[in-house]
């Protein structure tokens, strides 16, 4: 497995990514962590839930490889991504995909991802991080930050040696401040962009695999309505209107049959647009519960999945004007309600 044997252009972005890490060491370290965890864990692969996770993972991997084959870029995964997947007995509400394609889903997340479609979304999102080399990019950024910090410290010591001690102290102080601030100025903004990229590519992967992605924004909204910080997966993936807008826009593009084979799925970092922020509430004469994400008929008052009450527009039977729930008369025509 050598990254030098494949093109440096990521097929999903059409770009080469910042990469200065030693690939052999990087993958070996990742795999060591993965196998250390797996060897100590109680695996649920042979349980009914484990078989669902296995079936979904295989379906998503095949979808990725089919797409790459269609655009002539199988070199990106062949002899490089060594896919593996396990369901681990753990109450943690989380999942991850390590560099090289090592997938772990903790059983605790099944309390939230309680359907095959939701399992697919969780796995697709995590696979997208690996396919976009996000871990390697962050490791490269951290390496570069460490090198810059070390060089600045060495330079400050040199100033001390040539009699410019005050300048050396100032340099060390500035370096220390930059080292602290870099987590906010450099690492965190990249993380936000990476999440938007993983949202879009992850949804594309599960769409290629034949899953229905239309309920996903409502599912994400349902996590935002509850305290998502209680769950590790959702606390590290902030549920907000910008991410939901990106999800809704992709659904709109797919419904309008955009060609995703003639150019990269992710040419640029997705830009949330306000007009898509709420478009998941009602789609194609179907509305989605904002508590659990389940689809329902337009005239439904309660969600048959979780029992939550929909916000229902009340209209005057005489003139059709909107009226309030407690109104006794229509303010438009005076009709008694």
Short mmCIF file of C-alpha atoms in Angstrom, two decimals:
data_model
loop_
_atom_site.label_atom_id
_atom_site.label_comp_id
_atom_site.label_asym_id
_atom_site.label_seq_id
_atom_site.Cartn_x
_atom_site.Cartn_y
_atom_site.Cartn_z
CA UNK A 1 0.00 0.00 0.00
CA UNK A 2 1.84 3.09 -1.24
CA UNK A 3 0.21 6.41 -2.01
CA UNK A 4 2.96 7.13 -4.56
CA UNK A 5 1.40 4.45 -6.78
CA UNK A 6 -1.78 6.45 -7.25
CA UNK A 7 -2.56 9.90 -8.59
CA UNK A 8 -2.25 12.69 -6.06
CA UNK A 9 -5.48 14.22 -7.37
CA UNK A 10 -8.43 13.29 -5.19
CA UNK A 11 -11.24 12.09 -7.51
CA UNK A 12 -13.93 13.60 -5.31
CA UNK A 13 -12.45 17.11 -5.13
CA UNK A 14 -10.36 17.26 -8.30
CA UNK A 15 -7.48 18.64 -6.22
CA UNK A 16 -4.32 17.48 -4.51
CA UNK A 17 -4.41 17.89 -0.74
CA UNK A 18 -1.80 19.19 1.69
CA UNK A 19 0.25 16.12 2.61
CA UNK A 20 3.69 16.05 4.26
CA UNK A 21 3.37 12.96 6.48
CA UNK A 22 5.30 9.73 6.01
CA UNK A 23 2.59 7.47 4.67
CA UNK A 24 4.04 4.17 5.90
CA UNK A 25 4.39 5.47 9.45
CA UNK A 26 1.02 7.20 9.33
CA UNK A 27 -0.89 4.11 8.20
CA UNK A 28 1.03 1.81 10.53
CA UNK A 29 0.19 4.01 13.52
CA UNK A 30 -3.47 4.13 12.47
CA UNK A 31 -3.66 0.37 12.01
CA UNK A 32 -1.92 -0.29 15.33
CA UNK A 33 -4.56 1.78 17.12
CA UNK A 34 -7.34 0.07 15.21
CA UNK A 35 -6.20 -3.50 15.91
CA UNK A 36 -5.42 -2.72 19.55
CA UNK A 37 -9.03 -1.60 19.93
CA UNK A 38 -10.51 -4.52 18.00
CA UNK A 39 -8.45 -7.13 19.86
CA UNK A 40 -9.74 -5.86 23.21
CA UNK A 41 -13.36 -5.29 22.12
CA UNK A 42 -16.41 -7.49 22.27
CA UNK A 43 -17.41 -7.80 18.62
CA UNK A 44 -21.08 -8.07 17.63
CA UNK A 45 -20.45 -8.88 13.96
CA UNK A 46 -22.45 -12.14 14.05
CA UNK A 47 -25.50 -10.62 15.73
CA UNK A 48 -28.51 -9.39 13.70
CA UNK A 49 -27.35 -5.78 14.22
CA UNK A 50 -23.84 -6.73 13.20
CA UNK A 51 -25.11 -8.29 10.00
CA UNK A 52 -27.01 -5.11 9.18
CA UNK A 53 -23.84 -3.04 9.66
CA UNK A 54 -21.89 -5.52 7.53
CA UNK A 55 -24.48 -5.45 4.75
CA UNK A 56 -24.61 -1.65 4.71
CA UNK A 57 -20.81 -1.30 4.75
CA UNK A 58 -20.36 -3.72 1.82
CA UNK A 59 -23.09 -1.94 -0.13
CA UNK A 60 -21.45 1.47 0.41
CA UNK A 61 -17.95 0.23 -0.46
CA UNK A 62 -19.25 -1.31 -3.68
CA UNK A 63 -21.06 1.95 -4.54
CA UNK A 64 -17.82 3.94 -4.12
CA UNK A 65 -15.85 1.50 -6.26
CA UNK A 66 -18.55 1.46 -8.96
CA UNK A 67 -18.52 5.27 -9.14
CA UNK A 68 -14.72 5.42 -9.32
CA UNK A 69 -14.73 2.77 -12.03
CA UNK A 70 -17.23 4.81 -14.05
CA UNK A 71 -15.00 7.92 -13.94
CA UNK A 72 -11.78 5.95 -14.51
CA UNK A 73 -10.29 6.51 -11.04
CA UNK A 74 -10.21 3.07 -9.40
CA UNK A 75 -6.48 3.70 -8.86
CA UNK A 76 -7.47 5.82 -5.87
CA UNK A 77 -8.69 2.85 -3.82
CA UNK A 78 -7.15 -0.22 -5.45
CA UNK A 79 -4.33 -1.70 -3.34
CA UNK A 80 -4.63 1.23 -0.96
CA UNK A 81 -7.92 1.12 0.96
CA UNK A 82 -7.95 -2.10 2.97
CA UNK A 83 -11.61 -2.01 3.99
CA UNK A 84 -12.62 -3.64 7.26
CA UNK A 85 -15.66 -3.10 9.51
CA UNK A 86 -16.87 -4.15 12.95
CA UNK A 87 -19.77 -3.48 15.30
CA UNK A 88 -18.36 -3.15 18.82
CA UNK A 89 -20.28 -3.63 22.06
CA UNK A 90 -20.00 -0.21 23.66
CA UNK A 91 -22.63 2.28 24.89
CA UNK A 92 -20.73 5.15 23.24
CA UNK A 93 -22.88 6.89 20.62
CA UNK A 94 -20.22 7.14 17.95
CA UNK A 95 -18.59 5.65 14.85
CA UNK A 96 -15.43 6.30 12.85
CA UNK A 97 -13.51 5.28 9.74
CA UNK A 98 -9.71 5.31 10.06
CA UNK A 99 -7.32 6.10 7.18
CA UNK A 100 -7.11 3.14 4.85
CA UNK A 101 -10.76 2.17 5.43
CA UNK A 102 -10.98 0.72 8.94
CA UNK A 103 -14.61 1.19 10.09
CA UNK A 104 -15.87 0.86 13.66
CA UNK A 105 -19.45 1.44 14.80
CA UNK A 106 -20.21 1.39 18.52
CA UNK A 107 -23.46 -0.36 19.43
CA UNK A 108 -24.62 2.68 21.41
CA UNK A 109 -25.25 4.63 18.23
CA UNK A 110 -27.94 2.14 17.20
CA UNK A 111 -30.21 3.82 19.75
CA UNK A 112 -30.16 6.82 17.41
CA UNK A 113 -29.45 5.20 14.03
CA UNK A 114 -32.33 2.75 14.44
CA UNK A 115 -32.99 2.09 10.74
CA UNK A 116 -30.79 0.78 7.93
CA UNK A 117 -30.97 4.16 6.16
CA UNK A 118 -29.67 5.95 9.26
CA UNK A 119 -26.87 3.39 9.70
CA UNK A 120 -25.96 4.05 6.07
CA UNK A 121 -25.78 7.80 6.69
CA UNK A 122 -23.51 7.37 9.73
CA UNK A 123 -21.18 5.00 7.88
CA UNK A 124 -21.24 7.01 4.65
CA UNK A 125 -20.28 10.20 6.50
CA UNK A 126 -17.35 8.50 8.22
CA UNK A 127 -16.20 6.79 5.02
CA UNK A 128 -16.22 10.18 3.32
CA UNK A 129 -13.71 11.53 5.86
CA UNK A 130 -11.35 8.65 4.98
CA UNK A 131 -11.86 8.98 1.21
CA UNK A 132 -11.14 12.71 1.42
CA UNK A 133 -7.91 12.06 3.40
CA UNK A 134 -9.04 14.41 6.15
CA UNK A 135 -6.99 12.67 8.84
CA UNK A 136 -3.84 12.91 6.74
CA UNK A 137 -4.50 16.58 6.02
CA UNK A 138 -4.94 17.37 9.71
CA UNK A 139 -1.82 15.35 10.59
CA UNK A 140 0.13 17.26 7.94
CA UNK A 141 -1.13 20.58 9.30
CA UNK A 142 -0.15 19.56 12.83
CA UNK A 143 3.29 18.49 11.58
CA UNK A 144 3.77 21.79 9.77
CA UNK A 145 2.66 23.71 12.83
CA UNK A 146 5.17 21.80 14.96
CA UNK A 147 7.98 22.45 12.49
CA UNK A 148 7.22 26.18 12.35
CA UNK A 149 7.06 26.38 16.13
CA UNK A 150 10.35 24.51 16.52
CA UNK A 151 12.07 26.72 13.94
CA UNK A 152 10.91 29.87 15.71
CA UNK A 153 12.19 28.61 19.07
CA UNK A 154 15.57 27.74 17.54
CA UNK A 155 15.72 31.20 15.99
CA UNK A 156 14.96 32.88 19.31
CA UNK A 157 17.78 30.96 21.02
CA UNK A 158 20.15 32.06 18.24
CA UNK A 159 19.21 35.69 18.96
CA UNK A 160 20.14 35.13 22.61
CA UNK A 161 23.54 33.80 21.58
CA UNK A 162 24.37 36.85 19.47
CA UNK A 163 23.30 39.29 22.17
CA UNK A 164 19.75 40.05 21.07
CA UNK A 165 18.16 38.54 24.17
CA UNK A 166 15.18 40.90 24.28
CA UNK A 167 14.26 40.05 20.70
CA UNK A 168 14.64 36.37 21.52
CA UNK A 169 12.21 36.64 24.44
CA UNK A 170 9.70 38.44 22.27
CA UNK A 171 10.00 35.77 19.60
CA UNK A 172 9.41 32.99 22.12
CA UNK A 173 6.38 34.82 23.53
CA UNK A 174 4.94 35.33 20.04
CA UNK A 175 5.59 31.69 19.14
CA UNK A 176 3.85 30.50 22.30
CA UNK A 177 0.83 32.66 21.55
CA UNK A 178 0.74 31.45 17.94
CA UNK A 179 0.97 27.84 19.09
CA UNK A 180 -2.09 28.27 21.31
CA UNK A 181 -4.03 30.25 18.74
CA UNK A 182 -3.29 27.93 15.86
CA UNK A 183 -5.87 25.43 17.10
CA UNK A 184 -8.51 28.11 16.51
CA UNK A 185 -6.97 29.93 13.54
CA UNK A 186 -5.84 26.90 11.56
CA UNK A 187 -7.12 23.54 12.76
CA UNK A 188 -10.73 24.31 13.71
CA UNK A 189 -11.76 26.16 10.52
CA UNK A 190 -10.46 23.25 8.49
CA UNK A 191 -12.51 20.92 10.65
CA UNK A 192 -15.68 22.86 9.85
CA UNK A 193 -15.01 22.70 6.11
CA UNK A 194 -14.17 19.02 6.38
CA UNK A 195 -17.52 18.30 8.01
CA UNK A 196 -19.40 20.03 5.20
CA UNK A 197 -17.38 18.01 2.67
CA UNK A 198 -18.08 14.76 4.50
CA UNK A 199 -21.80 15.60 4.69
CA UNK A 200 -22.01 16.05 0.93
CA UNK A 201 -19.82 13.13 -0.13
CA UNK A 202 -21.35 10.85 2.51
CA UNK A 203 -24.83 11.54 1.19
CA UNK A 204 -23.62 10.97 -2.38
CA UNK A 205 -22.19 7.58 -1.36
CA UNK A 206 -25.45 6.38 0.18
CA UNK A 207 -27.37 7.77 -2.82
CA UNK A 208 -25.11 5.77 -5.17
CA UNK A 209 -25.82 2.74 -2.97
CA UNK A 210 -29.56 3.15 -3.56
CA UNK A 211 -30.65 4.52 -0.18
CA UNK A 212 -33.22 7.29 0.18
CA UNK A 213 -31.43 10.44 1.34
CA UNK A 214 -34.48 12.73 1.49
CA UNK A 215 -35.17 12.13 5.24
CA UNK A 216 -31.57 12.82 6.29
CA UNK A 217 -31.91 16.60 6.87
CA UNK A 218 -34.95 16.01 9.08
CA UNK A 219 -33.06 13.28 10.94
CA UNK A 220 -30.21 15.73 11.54
CA UNK A 221 -32.70 18.40 12.60
CA UNK A 222 -34.20 15.98 15.10
CA UNK A 223 -30.77 15.63 16.72
CA UNK A 224 -30.45 19.41 16.86
CA UNK A 225 -33.84 19.64 18.58
CA UNK A 226 -32.56 17.35 21.31
CA UNK A 227 -29.35 17.83 23.27
CA UNK A 228 -26.94 16.49 20.65
CA UNK A 229 -23.99 17.09 22.98
CA UNK A 230 -25.08 14.01 24.90
CA UNK A 231 -23.98 11.87 21.95
CA UNK A 232 -20.33 11.75 20.89
CA UNK A 233 -21.01 11.43 17.17
CA UNK A 234 -23.32 14.42 17.04
CA UNK A 235 -21.34 16.56 19.51
CA UNK A 236 -18.30 16.39 17.23
CA UNK A 237 -20.50 16.98 14.20
CA UNK A 238 -22.47 20.13 15.08
CA UNK A 239 -26.08 19.99 13.94
CA UNK A 240 -26.85 23.44 12.57
CA UNK A 241 -28.77 25.18 9.80
CA UNK A 242 -25.69 25.54 7.57
CA UNK A 243 -25.08 21.82 7.41
CA UNK A 244 -28.74 21.10 6.85
CA UNK A 245 -28.77 23.66 4.02
CA UNK A 246 -25.87 21.84 2.34
CA UNK A 247 -27.74 18.54 2.66
CA UNK A 248 -30.93 20.02 1.21
CA UNK A 249 -29.07 21.57 -1.73
CA UNK A 250 -27.54 18.21 -2.66
CA UNK A 251 -30.99 16.59 -2.60
CA UNK A 252 -32.19 19.39 -4.89
CA UNK A 253 -29.29 18.76 -7.30
CA UNK A 254 -29.99 15.03 -7.41
CA UNK A 255 -33.71 15.58 -8.00
CA UNK A 256 -32.79 17.84 -10.92
CA UNK A 257 -30.51 15.12 -12.30
CA UNK A 258 -27.21 16.95 -12.07
CA UNK A 259 -24.37 15.10 -13.81
CA UNK A 260 -21.89 14.04 -11.12
CA UNK A 261 -19.63 12.15 -13.54
CA UNK A 262 -18.36 15.01 -15.69
CA UNK A 263 -16.74 16.87 -12.78
CA UNK A 264 -15.76 16.42 -9.12
CA UNK A 265 -18.52 15.87 -6.58
CA UNK A 266 -16.70 18.43 -4.40
CA UNK A 267 -15.12 21.08 -6.58
CA UNK A 268 -15.09 23.55 -3.70
CA UNK A 269 -16.05 23.44 -0.04
CA UNK A 270 -19.88 23.41 0.03
CA UNK A 271 -21.37 26.84 0.68
CA UNK A 272 -24.60 26.84 2.70
CA UNK A 273 -27.40 28.81 1.03
CA UNK A 274 -30.28 30.29 3.00
CA UNK A 275 -32.92 29.19 0.50
CA UNK A 276 -32.21 25.55 1.34
CA UNK A 277 -32.22 25.91 5.13
CA UNK A 278 -35.83 24.79 5.61
CA UNK A 279 -36.58 22.94 2.37
CA UNK A 280 -36.47 19.57 4.16
CA UNK A 281 -39.61 20.29 6.18
CA UNK A 282 -41.87 19.50 3.21
CA UNK A 283 -40.64 17.74 0.04
CA UNK A 284 -42.60 16.24 -2.86
CA UNK A 285 -45.93 16.38 -0.98
CA UNK A 286 -44.36 14.52 1.94
CA UNK A 287 -43.41 16.19 5.21
CA UNK A 288 -40.78 14.92 7.62
CA UNK A 289 -41.05 14.86 11.39
CA UNK A 290 -38.56 17.29 12.91
CA UNK A 291 -38.38 15.13 16.02
CA UNK A 292 -37.40 11.78 14.48
CA UNK A 293 -37.11 12.44 10.72
CA UNK A 294 -39.83 9.95 9.74
CA UNK A 295 -41.90 10.76 6.61
CA UNK A 296 -45.63 11.44 6.94
CA UNK A 297 -48.60 12.39 4.79
CA UNK A 298 -49.22 16.11 4.36
CA UNK A 299 -52.45 16.13 6.40
CA UNK A 300 -50.98 14.14 9.32
CA UNK A 301 -51.33 15.83 12.70
CA UNK A 302 -49.14 13.39 14.64
CA UNK A 303 -46.02 11.47 13.62
CA UNK A 304 -46.83 7.74 13.56
CA UNK A 305 -43.21 6.94 14.38
CA UNK A 306 -42.55 9.00 17.53
CA UNK A 307 -45.93 10.60 18.31
CA UNK A 308 -44.72 14.21 17.95
CA UNK A 309 -47.34 16.74 16.86
CA UNK A 310 -46.81 18.51 13.54
CA UNK A 311 -47.29 22.24 13.20
CA UNK A 312 -50.59 22.29 11.29
CA UNK A 313 -51.88 25.32 9.35
CA UNK A 314 -55.55 25.96 10.23
CA UNK A 315 -57.75 27.56 7.58
CA UNK A 316 -61.20 29.10 7.54
CA UNK A 317 -63.70 26.71 5.95
CA UNK A 318 -65.49 29.65 4.31
CA UNK A 319 -62.71 31.74 2.71
CA UNK A 320 -59.56 29.65 3.19
CA UNK A 321 -57.69 32.31 5.17
CA UNK A 322 -55.23 31.16 7.84
CA UNK A 323 -56.60 31.29 11.38
CA UNK A 324 -55.13 30.75 14.84
CA UNK A 325 -55.73 27.60 16.85
CA UNK A 326 -57.80 29.39 19.49
CA UNK A 327 -59.68 31.77 17.14
CA UNK A 328 -63.49 31.67 17.28
CA UNK A 329 -64.04 33.86 14.19
CA UNK A 330 -62.16 34.31 10.93
CA UNK A 331 -60.51 37.76 10.89
CA UNK A 332 -60.82 37.84 7.08
CA UNK A 333 -64.50 37.08 6.46
CA UNK A 334 -66.04 36.96 9.93
CA UNK A 335 -67.13 33.33 9.59
CA UNK A 336 -67.68 31.53 12.91
CA UNK A 337 -65.09 28.74 13.20
#
